[in-house]
Amino acid sequence: MPKKKTFVLTKKLQHVAFIMDGNGRWANLRGLPRHLGHREAMNRIMEIFETCREFNIYCMSFYAFSTENWNRPQDEIDHLMDYLEEWFAKEIDYLDSVGARLQISGDIARLRDSTRNACIAAYERTKNNNAIVVNVCLNYGGRDDIVRACRAIAQEAKEGKVDIDAIDEPYFGEHLYTHGLPDVDLMIRTSGEQRLSNYLLWQNAYAEFVFTPVKWPDFKRKAFIDCLEEFQNRNRRYGGLKNE
Ligand code: IPE
Ligand code: IPE
Ligand code: MG
């Protein structure tokens, strides 16, 4: 019998961010409509969540819908929102029971009522949990995130609530959707694409990037652990000389 691979994560890893890509192509390769790839995608999230728990990773971000994804056909957008709502309904009890906090990053005002309400309900129900954070990036754009923070800070300055010289990086970060979360340590994009697609631009400043050819519906524990191993072998120098 093949020996089960054991992996011990010794490098500090607080926040892993996923770009769950390749779902449409996964479906196409099987002769299925694209939206069945999106349905299958939602079934992978909990296995990845459990693997994060296993390795004591405090925070995970999932890119569910970008500000650019409005450019897709309306029926694909509708399916994506259906599957997201189903996911919230199915998993919220369990997530709450293990102390997970659901954070939503992105402009939910533009979402249809049922999706927005599912987000708000999940957030409200879990907001006092602190064991682990699941950050769902929904109608999220990194540039939008930064512009909104600028606007909020400009407003504070205009009202005399902040001294311009007091605006530093931590202060700015607290005005982003991801306020309160650590910076991204590891950014994983599935499906072979090697770009950020407007994902967590500020938060990824010093992240390690791992690009895997595996499409998200095939991205299971083993594929994730391969990424963790790659991360562990990286030298994080933060501009200095020491390897962390
Ligand atoms: C990513 O999968 C999910 C969303 C963008 C919502 P895709 O739908 O982009 O799948 P591919 O990249 O077309 O295969
Ligand atoms: C990024 O994937 C957005 C999500 C995974 C939600 P896309 O498939 O939309 O990105 P591009 O268009 O290939 O850059
Ligand atoms: Mg894609």
mmCIF file of N, CA and C in Angstrom, residues 101-173:
data_model
loop_
_atom_site.group_PDB
_atom_site.id
_atom_site.type_symbol
_atom_site.label_atom_id
_atom_site.label_comp_id
_atom_site.label_asym_id
_atom_site.label_seq_id
_atom_site.Cartn_x
_atom_site.Cartn_y
_atom_site.Cartn_z
ATOM 1 N N ARG A 101 -15.429 32.669 11.313
ATOM 2 C CA ARG A 101 -16.043 33.972 11.058
ATOM 3 C C ARG A 101 -16.076 34.202 9.553
ATOM 4 N N LEU A 102 -17.260 34.507 9.047
ATOM 5 C CA LEU A 102 -17.413 34.789 7.617
ATOM 6 C C LEU A 102 -17.244 36.271 7.398
ATOM 7 N N GLN A 103 -16.262 36.637 6.640
ATOM 8 C CA GLN A 103 -16.097 38.045 6.288
ATOM 9 C C GLN A 103 -16.364 38.162 4.789
ATOM 10 N N ILE A 104 -17.032 39.207 4.394
ATOM 11 C CA ILE A 104 -17.292 39.406 2.969
ATOM 12 C C ILE A 104 -16.487 40.615 2.514
ATOM 13 N N SER A 105 -15.662 40.437 1.497
ATOM 14 C CA SER A 105 -14.929 41.557 0.925
ATOM 15 C C SER A 105 -15.505 41.844 -0.454
ATOM 16 N N GLY A 106 -15.898 43.085 -0.657
ATOM 17 C CA GLY A 106 -16.453 43.452 -1.954
ATOM 18 C C GLY A 106 -17.720 44.258 -1.776
ATOM 19 N N ASP A 107 -18.167 44.829 -2.881
ATOM 20 C CA ASP A 107 -19.340 45.692 -2.841
ATOM 21 C C ASP A 107 -20.600 44.854 -3.011
ATOM 22 N N ILE A 108 -21.201 44.485 -1.871
ATOM 23 C CA ILE A 108 -22.381 43.608 -1.954
ATOM 24 C C ILE A 108 -23.650 44.393 -2.298
ATOM 25 N N ALA A 109 -23.547 45.718 -2.274
ATOM 26 C CA ALA A 109 -24.742 46.529 -2.586
ATOM 27 C C ALA A 109 -25.259 46.242 -3.989
ATOM 28 N N ARG A 110 -24.355 45.878 -4.892
ATOM 29 C CA ARG A 110 -24.762 45.668 -6.278
ATOM 30 C C ARG A 110 -25.335 44.257 -6.526
ATOM 31 N N LEU A 111 -25.249 43.396 -5.548
ATOM 32 C CA LEU A 111 -25.730 42.019 -5.739
ATOM 33 C C LEU A 111 -27.254 41.972 -5.656
ATOM 34 N N ARG A 112 -27.840 40.916 -6.208
ATOM 35 C CA ARG A 112 -29.286 40.767 -6.076
ATOM 36 C C ARG A 112 -29.615 40.557 -4.588
ATOM 37 N N ASP A 113 -30.867 40.858 -4.223
ATOM 38 C CA ASP A 113 -31.249 40.873 -2.804
ATOM 39 C C ASP A 113 -30.926 39.557 -2.100
ATOM 40 N N SER A 114 -31.278 38.429 -2.738
ATOM 41 C CA SER A 114 -31.117 37.139 -2.051
ATOM 42 C C SER A 114 -29.644 36.843 -1.756
ATOM 43 N N THR A 115 -28.744 37.218 -2.653
ATOM 44 C CA THR A 115 -27.318 36.960 -2.411
ATOM 45 C C THR A 115 -26.802 37.903 -1.325
ATOM 46 N N ARG A 116 -27.188 39.168 -1.432
ATOM 47 C CA ARG A 116 -26.748 40.128 -0.421
ATOM 48 C C ARG A 116 -27.247 39.717 0.962
ATOM 49 N N ASN A 117 -28.498 39.279 1.036
ATOM 50 C CA ASN A 117 -29.049 38.872 2.333
ATOM 51 C C ASN A 117 -28.331 37.650 2.896
ATOM 52 N N ALA A 118 -27.968 36.721 2.033
ATOM 53 C CA ALA A 118 -27.226 35.534 2.493
ATOM 54 C C ALA A 118 -25.877 35.955 3.077
ATOM 55 N N CYS A 119 -25.240 36.920 2.433
ATOM 56 C CA CYS A 119 -23.943 37.419 2.925
ATOM 57 C C CYS A 119 -24.108 38.090 4.286
ATOM 58 N N ILE A 120 -25.091 38.949 4.380
ATOM 59 C CA ILE A 120 -25.283 39.699 5.626
ATOM 60 C C ILE A 120 -25.630 38.739 6.766
ATOM 61 N N ALA A 121 -26.492 37.765 6.476
ATOM 62 C CA ALA A 121 -26.893 36.807 7.518
ATOM 63 C C ALA A 121 -25.688 35.993 7.998
ATOM 64 N N ALA A 122 -24.854 35.560 7.061
ATOM 65 C CA ALA A 122 -23.674 34.762 7.431
ATOM 66 C C ALA A 122 -22.710 35.607 8.258
ATOM 67 N N TYR A 123 -22.536 36.839 7.846
ATOM 68 C CA TYR A 123 -21.634 37.746 8.564
ATOM 69 C C TYR A 123 -22.153 38.007 9.983
ATOM 70 N N GLU A 124 -23.435 38.366 10.064
ATOM 71 C CA GLU A 124 -24.021 38.700 11.371
ATOM 72 C C GLU A 124 -23.954 37.511 12.334
ATOM 73 N N ARG A 125 -24.250 36.349 11.793
ATOM 74 C CA ARG A 125 -24.297 35.172 12.654
ATOM 75 C C ARG A 125 -22.924 34.796 13.213
ATOM 76 N N THR A 126 -21.882 35.049 12.463
ATOM 77 C CA THR A 126 -20.556 34.547 12.850
ATOM 78 C C THR A 126 -19.595 35.643 13.297
ATOM 79 N N LYS A 127 -20.072 36.860 13.405
ATOM 80 C CA LYS A 127 -19.131 37.978 13.590
ATOM 81 C C LYS A 127 -18.349 37.926 14.908
ATOM 82 N N ASN A 128 -18.854 37.200 15.900
ATOM 83 C CA ASN A 128 -18.105 37.118 17.153
ATOM 84 C C ASN A 128 -17.213 35.880 17.244
ATOM 85 N N ASN A 129 -17.204 35.070 16.208
ATOM 86 C CA ASN A 129 -16.320 33.895 16.187
ATOM 87 C C ASN A 129 -14.896 34.327 15.895
ATOM 88 N N ASN A 130 -13.951 33.528 16.401
ATOM 89 C CA ASN A 130 -12.567 33.959 16.177
ATOM 90 C C ASN A 130 -11.569 32.835 15.955
ATOM 91 N N ALA A 131 -12.044 31.610 15.761
ATOM 92 C CA ALA A 131 -11.096 30.503 15.600
ATOM 93 C C ALA A 131 -10.418 30.558 14.234
ATOM 94 N N ILE A 132 -11.184 30.926 13.235
ATOM 95 C CA ILE A 132 -10.680 30.896 11.859
ATOM 96 C C ILE A 132 -11.533 31.864 11.025
ATOM 97 N N VAL A 133 -10.939 32.463 10.014
ATOM 98 C CA VAL A 133 -11.681 33.432 9.197
ATOM 99 C C VAL A 133 -11.813 32.917 7.765
ATOM 100 N N VAL A 134 -13.033 32.959 7.255
ATOM 101 C CA VAL A 134 -13.276 32.653 5.841
ATOM 102 C C VAL A 134 -13.698 33.960 5.183
ATOM 103 N N ASN A 135 -12.814 34.488 4.351
ATOM 104 C CA ASN A 135 -13.060 35.772 3.703
ATOM 105 C C ASN A 135 -13.515 35.503 2.272
ATOM 106 N N VAL A 136 -14.784 35.782 2.012
ATOM 107 C CA VAL A 136 -15.336 35.528 0.679
ATOM 108 C C VAL A 136 -15.271 36.830 -0.123
ATOM 109 N N CYS A 137 -14.507 36.812 -1.195
ATOM 110 C CA CYS A 137 -14.348 38.019 -2.013
ATOM 111 C C CYS A 137 -15.395 37.990 -3.122
ATOM 112 N N LEU A 138 -16.349 38.872 -2.990
ATOM 113 C CA LEU A 138 -17.549 38.796 -3.820
ATOM 114 C C LEU A 138 -17.862 40.181 -4.361
ATOM 115 N N ASN A 139 -17.962 40.271 -5.682
ATOM 116 C CA ASN A 139 -17.953 41.578 -6.342
ATOM 117 C C ASN A 139 -16.770 42.382 -5.814
ATOM 118 N N TYR A 140 -15.640 41.701 -5.795
ATOM 119 C CA TYR A 140 -14.406 42.275 -5.271
ATOM 120 C C TYR A 140 -13.471 42.682 -6.404
ATOM 121 N N GLY A 141 -12.864 43.850 -6.250
ATOM 122 C CA GLY A 141 -11.786 44.292 -7.139
ATOM 123 C C GLY A 141 -10.738 44.976 -6.284
ATOM 124 N N GLY A 142 -9.485 44.652 -6.506
ATOM 125 C CA GLY A 142 -8.411 45.244 -5.715
ATOM 126 C C GLY A 142 -8.339 46.755 -5.898
ATOM 127 N N ARG A 143 -8.559 47.212 -7.122
ATOM 128 C CA ARG A 143 -8.507 48.658 -7.353
ATOM 129 C C ARG A 143 -9.700 49.349 -6.698
ATOM 130 N N ASP A 144 -10.847 48.723 -6.797
ATOM 131 C CA ASP A 144 -12.043 49.272 -6.149
ATOM 132 C C ASP A 144 -11.824 49.373 -4.642
ATOM 133 N N ASP A 145 -11.227 48.338 -4.071
ATOM 134 C CA ASP A 145 -10.927 48.296 -2.637
ATOM 135 C C ASP A 145 -10.075 49.507 -2.247
ATOM 136 N N ILE A 146 -9.037 49.770 -3.037
ATOM 137 C CA ILE A 146 -8.108 50.866 -2.735
ATOM 138 C C ILE A 146 -8.786 52.227 -2.922
ATOM 139 N N VAL A 147 -9.562 52.371 -3.984
ATOM 140 C CA VAL A 147 -10.243 53.650 -4.234
ATOM 141 C C VAL A 147 -11.241 53.950 -3.108
ATOM 142 N N ARG A 148 -11.964 52.931 -2.674
ATOM 143 C CA ARG A 148 -12.923 53.149 -1.580
ATOM 144 C C ARG A 148 -12.227 53.574 -0.299
ATOM 145 N N ALA A 149 -11.087 52.943 -0.019
ATOM 146 C CA ALA A 149 -10.329 53.315 1.184
ATOM 147 C C ALA A 149 -9.884 54.773 1.073
ATOM 148 N N CYS A 150 -9.425 55.174 -0.104
ATOM 149 C CA CYS A 150 -8.993 56.569 -0.311
ATOM 150 C C CYS A 150 -10.144 57.532 -0.056
ATOM 151 N N ARG A 151 -11.297 57.171 -0.591
ATOM 152 C CA ARG A 151 -12.465 58.046 -0.404
ATOM 153 C C ARG A 151 -12.821 58.182 1.074
ATOM 154 N N ALA A 152 -12.829 57.046 1.771
ATOM 155 C CA ALA A 152 -13.211 57.073 3.195
ATOM 156 C C ALA A 152 -12.213 57.916 3.991
ATOM 157 N N ILE A 153 -10.920 57.761 3.676
ATOM 158 C CA ILE A 153 -9.899 58.512 4.411
ATOM 159 C C ILE A 153 -9.977 60.001 4.056
ATOM 160 N N ALA A 154 -10.232 60.296 2.789
ATOM 161 C CA ALA A 154 -10.358 61.705 2.370
ATOM 162 C C ALA A 154 -11.519 62.369 3.122
ATOM 163 N N GLN A 155 -12.591 61.621 3.263
ATOM 164 C CA GLN A 155 -13.751 62.146 3.994
ATOM 165 C C GLN A 155 -13.385 62.440 5.456
ATOM 166 N N GLU A 156 -12.664 61.498 6.073
ATOM 167 C CA GLU A 156 -12.228 61.701 7.468
ATOM 168 C C GLU A 156 -11.347 62.942 7.577
ATOM 169 N N ALA A 157 -10.457 63.101 6.593
ATOM 170 C CA ALA A 157 -9.547 64.249 6.626
ATOM 171 C C ALA A 157 -10.337 65.553 6.478
ATOM 172 N N LYS A 158 -11.300 65.516 5.567
ATOM 173 C CA LYS A 158 -12.135 66.693 5.324
ATOM 174 C C LYS A 158 -12.892 67.103 6.582
ATOM 175 N N GLU A 159 -13.326 66.088 7.333
ATOM 176 C CA GLU A 159 -14.079 66.375 8.558
ATOM 177 C C GLU A 159 -13.163 66.630 9.753
ATOM 178 N N GLY A 160 -11.866 66.642 9.495
ATOM 179 C CA GLY A 160 -10.906 66.916 10.571
ATOM 180 C C GLY A 160 -10.736 65.764 11.539
ATOM 181 N N LYS A 161 -11.122 64.558 11.129
ATOM 182 C CA LYS A 161 -11.022 63.413 12.044
ATOM 183 C C LYS A 161 -9.641 62.757 12.015
ATOM 184 N N VAL A 162 -8.883 63.062 10.982
ATOM 185 C CA VAL A 162 -7.530 62.476 10.914
ATOM 186 C C VAL A 162 -6.560 63.529 10.391
ATOM 187 N N ASP A 163 -5.386 63.512 10.998
ATOM 188 C CA ASP A 163 -4.306 64.382 10.558
ATOM 189 C C ASP A 163 -3.639 63.678 9.365
ATOM 190 N N ILE A 164 -3.445 64.390 8.278
ATOM 191 C CA ILE A 164 -2.900 63.754 7.068
ATOM 192 C C ILE A 164 -1.569 63.048 7.347
ATOM 193 N N ASP A 165 -0.754 63.608 8.211
ATOM 194 C CA ASP A 165 0.533 62.978 8.528
ATOM 195 C C ASP A 165 0.368 61.668 9.298
ATOM 196 N N ALA A 166 -0.807 61.445 9.825
ATOM 197 C CA ALA A 166 -1.042 60.212 10.596
ATOM 198 C C ALA A 166 -1.496 59.051 9.703
ATOM 199 N N ILE A 167 -1.704 59.348 8.412
ATOM 200 C CA ILE A 167 -2.146 58.287 7.498
ATOM 201 C C ILE A 167 -0.932 57.460 7.076
ATOM 202 N N ASP A 168 -0.825 56.282 7.658
ATOM 203 C CA ASP A 168 0.301 55.407 7.308
ATOM 204 C C ASP A 168 -0.238 54.083 6.767
ATOM 205 N N GLU A 169 0.627 53.130 6.519
ATOM 206 C CA GLU A 169 0.187 51.870 5.905
ATOM 207 C C GLU A 169 -0.829 51.116 6.765
ATOM 208 N N PRO A 170 -0.560 50.939 8.065
ATOM 209 C CA PRO A 170 -1.587 50.240 8.875
ATOM 210 C C PRO A 170 -2.928 50.969 8.869
ATOM 211 N N TYR A 171 -2.886 52.291 8.918
ATOM 212 C CA TYR A 171 -4.130 53.068 8.912
ATOM 213 C C TYR A 171 -4.887 52.842 7.611
ATOM 214 N N PHE A 172 -4.151 52.872 6.512
ATOM 215 C CA PHE A 172 -4.770 52.638 5.205
ATOM 216 C C PHE A 172 -5.379 51.234 5.152
ATOM 217 N N GLY A 173 -4.620 50.256 5.618
ATOM 218 C CA GLY A 173 -5.078 48.863 5.597
ATOM 219 C C GLY A 173 -6.369 48.661 6.362
#
